[in-house]
PDB file of N, CA and C in Angstrom:
ATOM      1  N   UNK A  18      85.856  89.439  68.661  1.00 50.00           N
ATOM      2  CA  UNK A  18      86.459  88.314  69.177  1.00 50.00           C
ATOM      3  C   UNK A  18      85.252  87.891  70.733  1.00 50.00           C
ATOM      4  N   UNK A  19      84.933  87.405  70.744  1.00 56.00           N
ATOM      5  CA  UNK A  19      83.815  86.454  71.483  1.00 56.00           C
ATOM      6  C   UNK A  19      84.462  86.918  73.088  1.00 56.00           C
ATOM      7  N   UNK A  20      83.547  87.532  74.022  1.00 59.00           N
ATOM      8  CA  UNK A  20      83.866  87.904  75.433  1.00 59.00           C
ATOM      9  C   UNK A  20      83.796  85.994  76.028  1.00 59.00           C
ATOM     10  N   UNK A  21      84.312  85.846  77.121  1.00 60.00           N
ATOM     11  CA  UNK A  21      84.234  84.548  78.261  1.00 60.00           C
ATOM     12  C   UNK A  21      82.969  84.969  78.316  1.00 60.00           C
ATOM     13  N   UNK A  22      82.521  83.440  78.504  1.00 54.00           N
ATOM     14  CA  UNK A  22      81.149  83.489  79.498  1.00 54.00           C
ATOM     15  C   UNK A  22      80.835  84.209  80.207  1.00 54.00           C
ATOM     16  N   UNK A  23      79.229  85.347  80.460  1.00 57.00           N
ATOM     17  CA  UNK A  23      79.133  86.078  80.883  1.00 57.00           C
ATOM     18  C   UNK A  23      79.075  85.584  82.610  1.00 57.00           C
ATOM     19  N   UNK A  24      79.004  84.403  83.052  1.00 64.00           N
ATOM     20  CA  UNK A  24      78.860  83.712  84.307  1.00 64.00           C
ATOM     21  C   UNK A  24      80.193  83.664  84.742  1.00 64.00           C
ATOM     22  N   UNK A  25      81.725  83.788  83.619  1.00 73.00           N
ATOM     23  CA  UNK A  25      82.853  83.724  84.469  1.00 73.00           C
ATOM     24  C   UNK A  25      82.906  85.243  85.246  1.00 73.00           C
ATOM     25  N   UNK A  26      82.403  86.028  85.451  1.00 72.00           N
ATOM     26  CA  UNK A  26      82.026  87.137  86.485  1.00 72.00           C
ATOM     27  C   UNK A  26      81.536  86.569  88.005  1.00 72.00           C
ATOM     28  N   UNK A  27      80.627  85.729  87.577  1.00 73.00           N
ATOM     29  CA  UNK A  27      80.269  85.655  88.914  1.00 73.00           C
ATOM     30  C   UNK A  27      80.870  84.091  89.799  1.00 73.00           C
ATOM     31  N   UNK A  28      82.202  83.962  88.883  1.00 75.00           N
ATOM     32  CA  UNK A  28      82.812  83.029  89.631  1.00 75.00           C
ATOM     33  C   UNK A  28      84.841  83.794  89.256  1.00 75.00           C
ATOM     34  N   UNK A  29      84.591  84.658  88.910  1.00 78.00           N
ATOM     35  CA  UNK A  29      85.639  85.567  88.636  1.00 78.00           C
ATOM     36  C   UNK A  29      86.838  86.096  90.047  1.00 78.00           C
ATOM     37  N   UNK A  30      87.958  86.110  89.936  1.00 83.00           N
ATOM     38  CA  UNK A  30      88.373  86.459  91.273  1.00 83.00           C
ATOM     39  C   UNK A  30      87.963  87.408  92.004  1.00 83.00           C
ATOM     40  N   UNK A  31      87.733  87.420  93.110  1.00 86.00           N
ATOM     41  CA  UNK A  31      87.421  89.177  94.028  1.00 86.00           C
ATOM     42  C   UNK A  31      88.517  90.718  93.748  1.00 86.00           C
ATOM     43  N   UNK A  32      89.558  90.276  93.953  1.00 88.00           N
ATOM     44  CA  UNK A  32      91.069  91.150  93.275  1.00 88.00           C
ATOM     45  C   UNK A  32      90.189  91.426  91.299  1.00 88.00           C
ATOM     46  N   UNK A  33      90.519  91.175  90.970  1.00 88.00           N
ATOM     47  CA  UNK A  33      90.234  90.815  89.610  1.00 88.00           C
ATOM     48  C   UNK A  33      89.127  91.939  89.350  1.00 88.00           C
ATOM     49  N   UNK A  34      87.752  91.248  89.394  1.00 87.00           N
ATOM     50  CA  UNK A  34      86.592  92.386  89.745  1.00 87.00           C
ATOM     51  C   UNK A  34      86.437  93.149  90.330  1.00 87.00           C
ATOM     52  N   UNK A  35      87.470  93.399  91.729  1.00 90.00           N
ATOM     53  CA  UNK A  35      87.679  94.799  92.241  1.00 90.00           C
ATOM     54  C   UNK A  35      88.152  95.683  91.330  1.00 90.00           C
ATOM     55  N   UNK A  36      89.066  95.475  90.596  1.00 91.00           N
ATOM     56  CA  UNK A  36      89.990  96.429  90.206  1.00 91.00           C
ATOM     57  C   UNK A  36      89.460  96.468  88.015  1.00 91.00           C
ATOM     58  N   UNK A  37      88.348  95.887  87.618  1.00 93.00           N
ATOM     59  CA  UNK A  37      87.893  95.871  86.597  1.00 93.00           C
ATOM     60  C   UNK A  37      86.763  96.925  86.484  1.00 93.00           C
ATOM     61  N   UNK A  38      87.208  97.601  85.594  1.00 94.00           N
ATOM     62  CA  UNK A  38      86.488  98.513  85.489  1.00 94.00           C
ATOM     63  C   UNK A  38      85.143  98.470  84.724  1.00 94.00           C
ATOM     64  N   UNK A  39      84.121  98.895  85.416  1.00 92.00           N
ATOM     65  CA  UNK A  39      82.491  98.959  85.277  1.00 92.00           C
ATOM     66  C   UNK A  39      81.678 100.495  84.675  1.00 92.00           C
ATOM     67  N   UNK A  40      81.020  99.421  83.781  1.00 90.00           N
ATOM     68  CA  UNK A  40      79.939 100.144  82.568  1.00 90.00           C
ATOM     69  C   UNK A  40      79.095 101.040  83.656  1.00 90.00           C
ATOM     70  N   UNK A  41      78.014 101.913  83.240  1.00 91.00           N
ATOM     71  CA  UNK A  41      76.846 102.916  83.660  1.00 91.00           C
ATOM     72  C   UNK A  41      76.305 101.912  84.846  1.00 91.00           C
ATOM     73  N   UNK A  42      76.237 100.823  84.561  1.00 92.00           N
ATOM     74  CA  UNK A  42      75.172 100.080  85.351  1.00 92.00           C
ATOM     75  C   UNK A  42      75.595  99.594  86.453  1.00 92.00           C
ATOM     76  N   UNK A  43      77.336  99.539  86.821  1.00 90.00           N
ATOM     77  CA  UNK A  43      77.872  98.551  87.410  1.00 90.00           C
ATOM     78  C   UNK A  43      78.529  97.558  86.773  1.00 90.00           C
ATOM     79  N   UNK A  44      77.849  97.560  85.821  1.00 88.00           N
ATOM     80  CA  UNK A  44      78.386  95.927  85.487  1.00 88.00           C
ATOM     81  C   UNK A  44      79.737  95.623  84.860  1.00 88.00           C
ATOM     82  N   UNK A  45      80.464  94.673  84.766  1.00 90.00           N
ATOM     83  CA  UNK A  45      82.275  94.171  84.495  1.00 90.00           C
ATOM     84  C   UNK A  45      81.989  95.301  82.975  1.00 90.00           C
ATOM     85  N   UNK A  46      82.792  96.191  82.687  1.00 91.00           N
ATOM     86  CA  UNK A  46      83.157  96.172  80.994  1.00 91.00           C
ATOM     87  C   UNK A  46      82.914  94.543  80.555  1.00 91.00           C
ATOM     88  N   UNK A  47      83.228  95.066  79.172  1.00 90.00           N
ATOM     89  CA  UNK A  47      83.239  94.155  78.074  1.00 90.00           C
ATOM     90  C   UNK A  47      84.463  93.924  78.185  1.00 90.00           C
ATOM     91  N   UNK A  48      85.131  92.498  78.299  1.00 91.00           N
ATOM     92  CA  UNK A  48      86.530  92.313  77.819  1.00 91.00           C
ATOM     93  C   UNK A  48      86.974  91.884  76.640  1.00 91.00           C
ATOM     94  N   UNK A  49      88.267  92.179  76.379  1.00 93.00           N
ATOM     95  CA  UNK A  49      88.821  92.623  74.889  1.00 93.00           C
ATOM     96  C   UNK A  49      89.918  91.462  74.576  1.00 93.00           C
ATOM     97  N   UNK A  50      90.469  90.505  73.554  1.00 93.00           N
ATOM     98  CA  UNK A  50      91.193  89.859  73.859  1.00 93.00           C
ATOM     99  C   UNK A  50      92.801  90.471  73.525  1.00 93.00           C
ATOM    100  N   UNK A  51      93.797  90.262  73.883  1.00 94.00           N
ATOM    101  CA  UNK A  51      94.594  90.831  73.582  1.00 94.00           C
ATOM    102  C   UNK A  51      95.815  90.051  73.208  1.00 94.00           C
ATOM    103  N   UNK A  52      95.780  88.799  73.601  1.00 90.00           N
ATOM    104  CA  UNK A  52      96.964  88.319  73.006  1.00 90.00           C
ATOM    105  C   UNK A  52      96.642  86.713  72.922  1.00 90.00           C
ATOM    106  N   UNK A  53      97.661  86.047  72.382  1.00 86.00           N
ATOM    107  CA  UNK A  53      97.276  84.109  72.979  1.00 86.00           C
ATOM    108  C   UNK A  53      98.985  84.161  73.142  1.00 86.00           C
ATOM    109  N   UNK A  54      99.652  83.442  74.163  1.00 81.00           N
ATOM    110  CA  UNK A  54     100.643  83.102  74.292  1.00 81.00           C
ATOM    111  C   UNK A  54     101.153  81.835  74.973  1.00 81.00           C
ATOM    112  N   UNK A  55     101.847  81.396  74.970  1.00 73.00           N
ATOM    113  CA  UNK A  55     102.130  79.934  75.856  1.00 73.00           C
ATOM    114  C   UNK A  55     102.852  79.838  76.891  1.00 73.00           C
ATOM    115  N   UNK A  56     102.330  79.046  77.796  1.00 67.00           N
ATOM    116  CA  UNK A  56     102.127  78.536  78.965  1.00 67.00           C
ATOM    117  C   UNK A  56     103.111  78.264  79.359  1.00 67.00           C
ATOM    118  N   UNK A  57     103.695  76.999  79.305  1.00 66.00           N
ATOM    119  CA  UNK A  57     105.457  76.419  79.193  1.00 66.00           C
ATOM    120  C   UNK A  57     106.440  76.734  79.349  1.00 66.00           C
ATOM    121  N   UNK A  58     106.507  78.386  79.308  1.00 65.00           N
ATOM    122  CA  UNK A  58     107.556  79.367  80.019  1.00 65.00           C
ATOM    123  C   UNK A  58     106.773  79.797  81.107  1.00 65.00           C
ATOM    124  N   UNK A  59     105.654  80.382  81.487  1.00 79.00           N
ATOM    125  CA  UNK A  59     105.224  81.008  81.883  1.00 79.00           C
ATOM    126  C   UNK A  59     104.907  82.290  81.602  1.00 79.00           C
ATOM    127  N   UNK A  60     105.132  83.029  80.173  1.00 84.00           N
ATOM    128  CA  UNK A  60     105.053  84.013  79.355  1.00 84.00           C
ATOM    129  C   UNK A  60     103.690  84.840  79.996  1.00 84.00           C
ATOM    130  N   UNK A  61     102.852  83.876  79.868  1.00 85.00           N
ATOM    131  CA  UNK A  61     101.543  84.579  80.195  1.00 85.00           C
ATOM    132  C   UNK A  61     100.835  85.115  81.045  1.00 85.00           C
ATOM    133  N   UNK A  62     101.796  83.882  82.334  1.00 87.00           N
ATOM    134  CA  UNK A  62     101.656  84.712  83.751  1.00 87.00           C
ATOM    135  C   UNK A  62     102.054  86.152  84.083  1.00 87.00           C
ATOM    136  N   UNK A  63     103.572  86.127  83.206  1.00 90.00           N
ATOM    137  CA  UNK A  63     104.206  86.968  83.317  1.00 90.00           C
ATOM    138  C   UNK A  63     103.974  88.131  82.549  1.00 90.00           C
ATOM    139  N   UNK A  64     103.292  87.594  81.351  1.00 92.00           N
ATOM    140  CA  UNK A  64     102.509  89.351  80.895  1.00 92.00           C
ATOM    141  C   UNK A  64     101.492  89.820  81.294  1.00 92.00           C
ATOM    142  N   UNK A  65     100.927  89.204  82.092  1.00 92.00           N
ATOM    143  CA  UNK A  65      99.503  89.530  82.908  1.00 92.00           C
ATOM    144  C   UNK A  65      99.818  89.906  84.397  1.00 92.00           C
ATOM    145  N   UNK A  66     101.028  89.497  85.055  1.00 94.00           N
ATOM    146  CA  UNK A  66     101.577  90.484  86.353  1.00 94.00           C
ATOM    147  C   UNK A  66     101.988  91.436  85.793  1.00 94.00           C
ATOM    148  N   UNK A  67     102.495  91.464  84.799  1.00 94.00           N
ATOM    149  CA  UNK A  67     103.084  92.868  84.172  1.00 94.00           C
ATOM    150  C   UNK A  67     102.429  94.425  83.575  1.00 94.00           C
ATOM    151  N   UNK A  68     101.069  93.572  82.785  1.00 96.00           N
ATOM    152  CA  UNK A  68     100.264  94.497  82.849  1.00 96.00           C
ATOM    153  C   UNK A  68      99.163  95.134  84.164  1.00 96.00           C
ATOM    154  N   UNK A  69      99.328  93.990  85.048  1.00 95.00           N
ATOM    155  CA  UNK A  69      98.910  94.420  86.752  1.00 95.00           C
ATOM    156  C   UNK A  69      99.595  96.069  87.459  1.00 95.00           C
ATOM    157  N   UNK A  70     100.547  95.478  87.273  1.00 95.00           N
ATOM    158  CA  UNK A  70     101.514  96.591  87.311  1.00 95.00           C
ATOM    159  C   UNK A  70     101.314  97.768  87.057  1.00 95.00           C
ATOM    160  N   UNK A  71     100.976  97.739  86.068  1.00 96.00           N
ATOM    161  CA  UNK A  71     101.137  98.757  84.600  1.00 96.00           C
ATOM    162  C   UNK A  71      99.592  99.789  84.792  1.00 96.00           C
ATOM    163  N   UNK A  72      98.208  98.861  86.173  1.00 96.00           N
ATOM    164  CA  UNK A  72      97.482  99.239  86.387  1.00 96.00           C
ATOM    165  C   UNK A  72      96.255  98.521  85.146  1.00 96.00           C
ATOM    166  N   UNK A  73      96.604  98.097  84.724  1.00 97.00           N
ATOM    167  CA  UNK A  73      95.726  97.273  84.010  1.00 97.00           C
ATOM    168  C   UNK A  73      95.213  95.937  84.065  1.00 97.00           C
ATOM    169  N   UNK A  74      93.993  95.498  84.454  1.00 96.00           N
ATOM    170  CA  UNK A  74      93.458  93.940  85.048  1.00 96.00           C
ATOM    171  C   UNK A  74      93.874  93.417  83.630  1.00 96.00           C
ATOM    172  N   UNK A  75      94.058  92.187  83.995  1.00 95.00           N
ATOM    173  CA  UNK A  75      93.776  91.253  83.199  1.00 95.00           C
ATOM    174  C   UNK A  75      93.966  89.889  83.235  1.00 95.00           C
ATOM    175  N   UNK A  76      93.045  89.062  82.694  1.00 92.00           N
ATOM    176  CA  UNK A  76      93.415  87.277  82.875  1.00 92.00           C
ATOM    177  C   UNK A  76      93.059  86.171  81.334  1.00 92.00           C
ATOM    178  N   UNK A  77      93.624  85.415  82.087  1.00 88.00           N
ATOM    179  CA  UNK A  77      93.909  84.373  80.942  1.00 88.00           C
ATOM    180  C   UNK A  77      92.640  83.344  81.112  1.00 88.00           C
ATOM    181  N   UNK A  78      92.570  83.041  79.762  1.00 84.00           N
ATOM    182  CA  UNK A  78      90.984  82.298  79.670  1.00 84.00           C
ATOM    183  C   UNK A  78      92.075  80.735  78.592  1.00 84.00           C
ATOM    184  N   UNK A  79      91.240  80.010  79.146  1.00 75.00           N
ATOM    185  CA  UNK A  79      91.583  79.094  78.070  1.00 75.00           C
ATOM    186  C   UNK A  79      92.758  78.159  78.020  1.00 75.00           C
ATOM    187  N   UNK A  80      92.153  77.658  79.490  1.00 62.00           N
ATOM    188  CA  UNK A  80      93.889  76.818  79.666  1.00 62.00           C
ATOM    189  C   UNK A  80      93.552  75.671  80.354  1.00 62.00           C
ATOM    190  N   UNK A  81      91.990  74.847  79.496  1.00 54.00           N
ATOM    191  CA  UNK A  81      91.885  73.223  79.313  1.00 54.00           C
ATOM    192  C   UNK A  81      92.842  72.703  79.253  1.00 54.00           C
ATOM    193  N   UNK A  82      93.290  72.735  78.772  1.00 54.00           N
ATOM    194  CA  UNK A  82      94.754  71.525  77.912  1.00 54.00           C
ATOM    195  C   UNK A  82      95.479  71.289  79.180  1.00 54.00           C
ATOM    196  N   UNK A  83      95.480  72.327  80.152  1.00 54.00           N
ATOM    197  CA  UNK A  83      96.487  71.920  82.062  1.00 54.00           C
ATOM    198  C   UNK A  83      96.078  70.240  82.005  1.00 54.00           C
ATOM    199  N   UNK A  84      94.717  69.982  81.918  1.00 53.00           N
ATOM    200  CA  UNK A  84      94.202  68.384  82.218  1.00 53.00           C
ATOM    201  C   UNK A  84      95.188  67.930  81.303  1.00 53.00           C
ATOM    202  N   UNK A  85      95.850  68.046  80.182  1.00 55.00           N
ATOM    203  CA  UNK A  85      97.214  66.815  80.101  1.00 55.00           C
ATOM    204  C   UNK A  85      97.984  67.800  79.898  1.00 55.00           C
ATOM    205  N   UNK A  86      98.542  67.459  80.458  1.00 57.00           N
ATOM    206  CA  UNK A  86     100.678  67.644  80.376  1.00 57.00           C
ATOM    207  C   UNK A  86     100.588  68.921  81.373  1.00 57.00           C
ATOM    208  N   UNK A  87      99.799  69.431  82.099  1.00 58.00           N
ATOM    209  CA  UNK A  87     100.058  70.565  83.074  1.00 58.00           C
ATOM    210  C   UNK A  87      99.880  71.922  82.219  1.00 58.00           C
ATOM    211  N   UNK A  88     100.062  72.060  80.733  1.00 56.00           N
ATOM    212  CA  UNK A  88     100.115  73.863  80.820  1.00 56.00           C
ATOM    213  C   UNK A  88      99.280  73.431  79.144  1.00 56.00           C
ATOM    214  N   UNK A  89      99.159  74.147  78.697  1.00 53.00           N
ATOM    215  CA  UNK A  89      97.935  74.241  77.513  1.00 53.00           C
ATOM    216  C   UNK A  89      98.802  74.127  76.309  1.00 53.00           C
ATOM    217  N   UNK A  90      98.509  72.914  75.691  1.00 61.00           N
ATOM    218  CA  UNK A  90      99.175  73.256  74.287  1.00 61.00           C
ATOM    219  C   UNK A  90      98.726  74.462  73.484  1.00 61.00           C
ATOM    220  N   UNK A  91      97.760  74.767  73.140  1.00 69.00           N
ATOM    221  CA  UNK A  91      96.964  76.199  72.282  1.00 69.00           C
ATOM    222  C   UNK A  91      97.326  77.066  72.603  1.00 69.00           C
ATOM    223  N   UNK A  92      98.380  77.172  73.724  1.00 76.00           N
ATOM    224  CA  UNK A  92      97.896  78.334  74.024  1.00 76.00           C
ATOM    225  C   UNK A  92      97.204  78.749  75.071  1.00 76.00           C
ATOM    226  N   UNK A  93      97.039  80.424  75.326  1.00 84.00           N
ATOM    227  CA  UNK A  93      95.837  80.631  76.263  1.00 84.00           C
ATOM    228  C   UNK A  93      95.520  82.012  75.789  1.00 84.00           C
ATOM    229  N   UNK A  94      94.731  82.843  76.058  1.00 88.00           N
ATOM    230  CA  UNK A  94      94.172  84.347  75.812  1.00 88.00           C
ATOM    231  C   UNK A  94      94.251  84.775  77.359  1.00 88.00           C
ATOM    232  N   UNK A  95      95.033  86.313  76.838  1.00 91.00           N
ATOM    233  CA  UNK A  95      94.879  86.974  77.766  1.00 91.00           C
ATOM    234  C   UNK A  95      93.849  88.022  77.306  1.00 91.00           C
ATOM    235  N   UNK A  96      92.896  88.525  78.626  1.00 92.00           N
ATOM    236  CA  UNK A  96      91.954  89.213  78.066  1.00 92.00           C
ATOM    237  C   UNK A  96      92.059  90.754  79.243  1.00 92.00           C
ATOM    238  N   UNK A  97      91.872  91.989  78.739  1.00 95.00           N
ATOM    239  CA  UNK A  97      91.501  93.186  79.574  1.00 95.00           C
ATOM    240  C   UNK A  97      90.270  93.942  79.447  1.00 95.00           C
ATOM    241  N   UNK A  98      90.419  94.706  79.621  1.00 95.00           N
ATOM    242  CA  UNK A  98      89.085  96.011  79.670  1.00 95.00           C
ATOM    243  C   UNK A  98      89.618  95.992  78.125  1.00 95.00           C
ATOM    244  N   UNK A  99      88.076  96.525  77.140  1.00 94.00           N
ATOM    245  CA  UNK A  99      88.188  96.666  76.607  1.00 94.00           C
ATOM    246  C   UNK A  99      88.722  98.184  75.651  1.00 94.00           C
ATOM    247  N   UNK A 100      88.212  98.841  76.737  1.00 95.00           N
ATOM    248  CA  UNK A 100      88.492 100.249  77.253  1.00 95.00           C
ATOM    249  C   UNK A 100      90.481 100.409  77.105  1.00 95.00           C
ATOM    250  N   UNK A 101      91.359  99.626  77.539  1.00 96.00           N
ATOM    251  CA  UNK A 101      92.465  99.506  78.191  1.00 96.00           C
ATOM    252  C   UNK A 101      93.100  98.765  77.006  1.00 96.00           C
ATOM    253  N   UNK A 102      92.658  98.342  76.128  1.00 96.00           N
ATOM    254  CA  UNK A 102      92.967  96.799  75.506  1.00 96.00           C
ATOM    255  C   UNK A 102      94.240  98.138  74.324  1.00 96.00           C
ATOM    256  N   UNK A 103      93.767  99.592  73.879  1.00 96.00           N
ATOM    257  CA  UNK A 103      94.722 100.514  73.059  1.00 96.00           C
ATOM    258  C   UNK A 103      96.249 100.322  73.619  1.00 96.00           C
ATOM    259  N   UNK A 104      95.979 100.771  75.616  1.00 96.00           N
ATOM    260  CA  UNK A 104      96.847 100.865  76.262  1.00 96.00           C
ATOM    261  C   UNK A 104      97.835  99.637  76.824  1.00 96.00           C
ATOM    262  N   UNK A 105      97.361  98.593  76.656  1.00 96.00           N
ATOM    263  CA  UNK A 105      97.623  97.070  76.555  1.00 96.00           C
ATOM    264  C   UNK A 105      98.821  96.955  75.459  1.00 96.00           C
ATOM    265  N   UNK A 106      98.278  97.244  74.301  1.00 95.00           N
ATOM    266  CA  UNK A 106      98.860  96.597  73.300  1.00 95.00           C
ATOM    267  C   UNK A 106     100.535  97.568  73.002  1.00 95.00           C
ATOM    268  N   UNK A 107     100.325  98.630  73.360  1.00 95.00           N
ATOM    269  CA  UNK A 107     101.038  99.419  72.852  1.00 95.00           C
ATOM    270  C   UNK A 107     102.248  99.012  74.122  1.00 95.00           C
ATOM    271  N   UNK A 108     101.952  98.896  75.454  1.00 94.00           N
ATOM    272  CA  UNK A 108     102.649  98.125  76.463  1.00 94.00           C
ATOM    273  C   UNK A 108     103.760  97.177  75.527  1.00 94.00           C
ATOM    274  N   UNK A 109     102.897  96.113  75.231  1.00 91.00           N
ATOM    275  CA  UNK A 109     103.478  94.807  74.874  1.00 91.00           C
ATOM    276  C   UNK A 109     104.386  94.885  73.656  1.00 91.00           C
ATOM    277  N   UNK A 110     104.043  96.014  72.748  1.00 91.00           N
ATOM    278  CA  UNK A 110     104.880  95.795  71.380  1.00 91.00           C
ATOM    279  C   UNK A 110     105.897  97.440  71.843  1.00 91.00           C
ATOM    280  N   UNK A 111     105.897  98.101  72.852  1.00 87.00           N
ATOM    281  CA  UNK A 111     107.216  98.767  73.218  1.00 87.00           C
ATOM    282  C   UNK A 111     108.101  97.938  73.602  1.00 87.00           C
ATOM    283  N   UNK A 112     109.425  98.667  72.864  1.00 83.00           N
ATOM    284  CA  UNK A 112     110.938  97.696  72.865  1.00 83.00           C
ATOM    285  C   UNK A 112     111.383  98.028  75.081  1.00 83.00           C
ATOM    286  N   UNK A 113     112.002  96.561  75.035  1.00 75.00           N
ATOM    287  CA  UNK A 113     112.424  96.627  76.462  1.00 75.00           C
ATOM    288  C   UNK A 113     113.616  97.863  76.662  1.00 75.00           C
ATOM    289  N   UNK A 114     113.641  98.639  78.129  1.00 76.00           N
ATOM    290  CA  UNK A 114     114.454  99.070  78.120  1.00 76.00           C
ATOM    291  C   UNK A 114     115.555  98.727  78.200  1.00 76.00           C
ATOM    292  N   UNK A 115     117.274  99.491  78.284  1.00 74.00           N
ATOM    293  CA  UNK A 115     118.362  98.277  78.607  1.00 74.00           C
ATOM    294  C   UNK A 115     118.483  99.164  79.404  1.00 74.00           C
ATOM    295  N   UNK A 116     119.155  98.467  80.754  1.00 73.00           N
ATOM    296  CA  UNK A 116     119.815  99.209  81.912  1.00 73.00           C
ATOM    297  C   UNK A 116     121.406  99.541  81.815  1.00 73.00           C
ATOM    298  N   UNK A 117     121.769  99.990  81.504  1.00 75.00           N
ATOM    299  CA  UNK A 117     123.481 100.715  81.731  1.00 75.00           C
ATOM    300  C   UNK A 117     124.172  99.510  82.806  1.00 75.00           C
ATOM    301  N   UNK A 118     124.511  98.961  82.586  1.00 76.00           N
ATOM    302  CA  UNK A 118     125.350  97.905  84.210  1.00 76.00           C
ATOM    303  C   UNK A 118     125.683  99.554  84.972  1.00 76.00           C
ATOM    304  N   UNK A 119     125.565  99.149  85.816  1.00 79.00           N
ATOM    305  CA  UNK A 119     126.272  99.826  87.214  1.00 79.00           C
ATOM    306  C   UNK A 119     127.442  99.586  87.154  1.00 79.00           C
ATOM    307  N   UNK A 120     128.483 101.183  87.360  1.00 77.00           N
ATOM    308  CA  UNK A 120     130.054 101.792  87.387  1.00 77.00           C
ATOM    309  C   UNK A 120     129.918 101.386  88.626  1.00 77.00           C
ATOM    310  N   UNK A 121     131.657 100.827  89.081  1.00 67.00           N
ATOM    311  CA  UNK A 121     131.643 100.802  90.221  1.00 67.00           C
ATOM    312  C   UNK A 121     132.947 102.068  90.674  1.00 67.00           C
TER     313      UNK A 121
END
């Protein structure tokens, strides 16, 4: 999987860069592609928010299709730090917990 262009980090959101793991030289750790999701139902944004709430920084890449029609028709890629790829995948693969209805 090809990592987004290195100049991405020069333009990256300050919060993302602050939370992204750094290598021994202080440079951002290599990113790994976690998934490709559709934007039409906001699933990709929800997934990134979920990962961030679990302590895994993530970003979307490949939403150039937004210029035509307001969403990326090919889907968008979700990227996470390579060192947290397995943890992120396990979170996405985990079955949803069902909360029992509250009793009155």
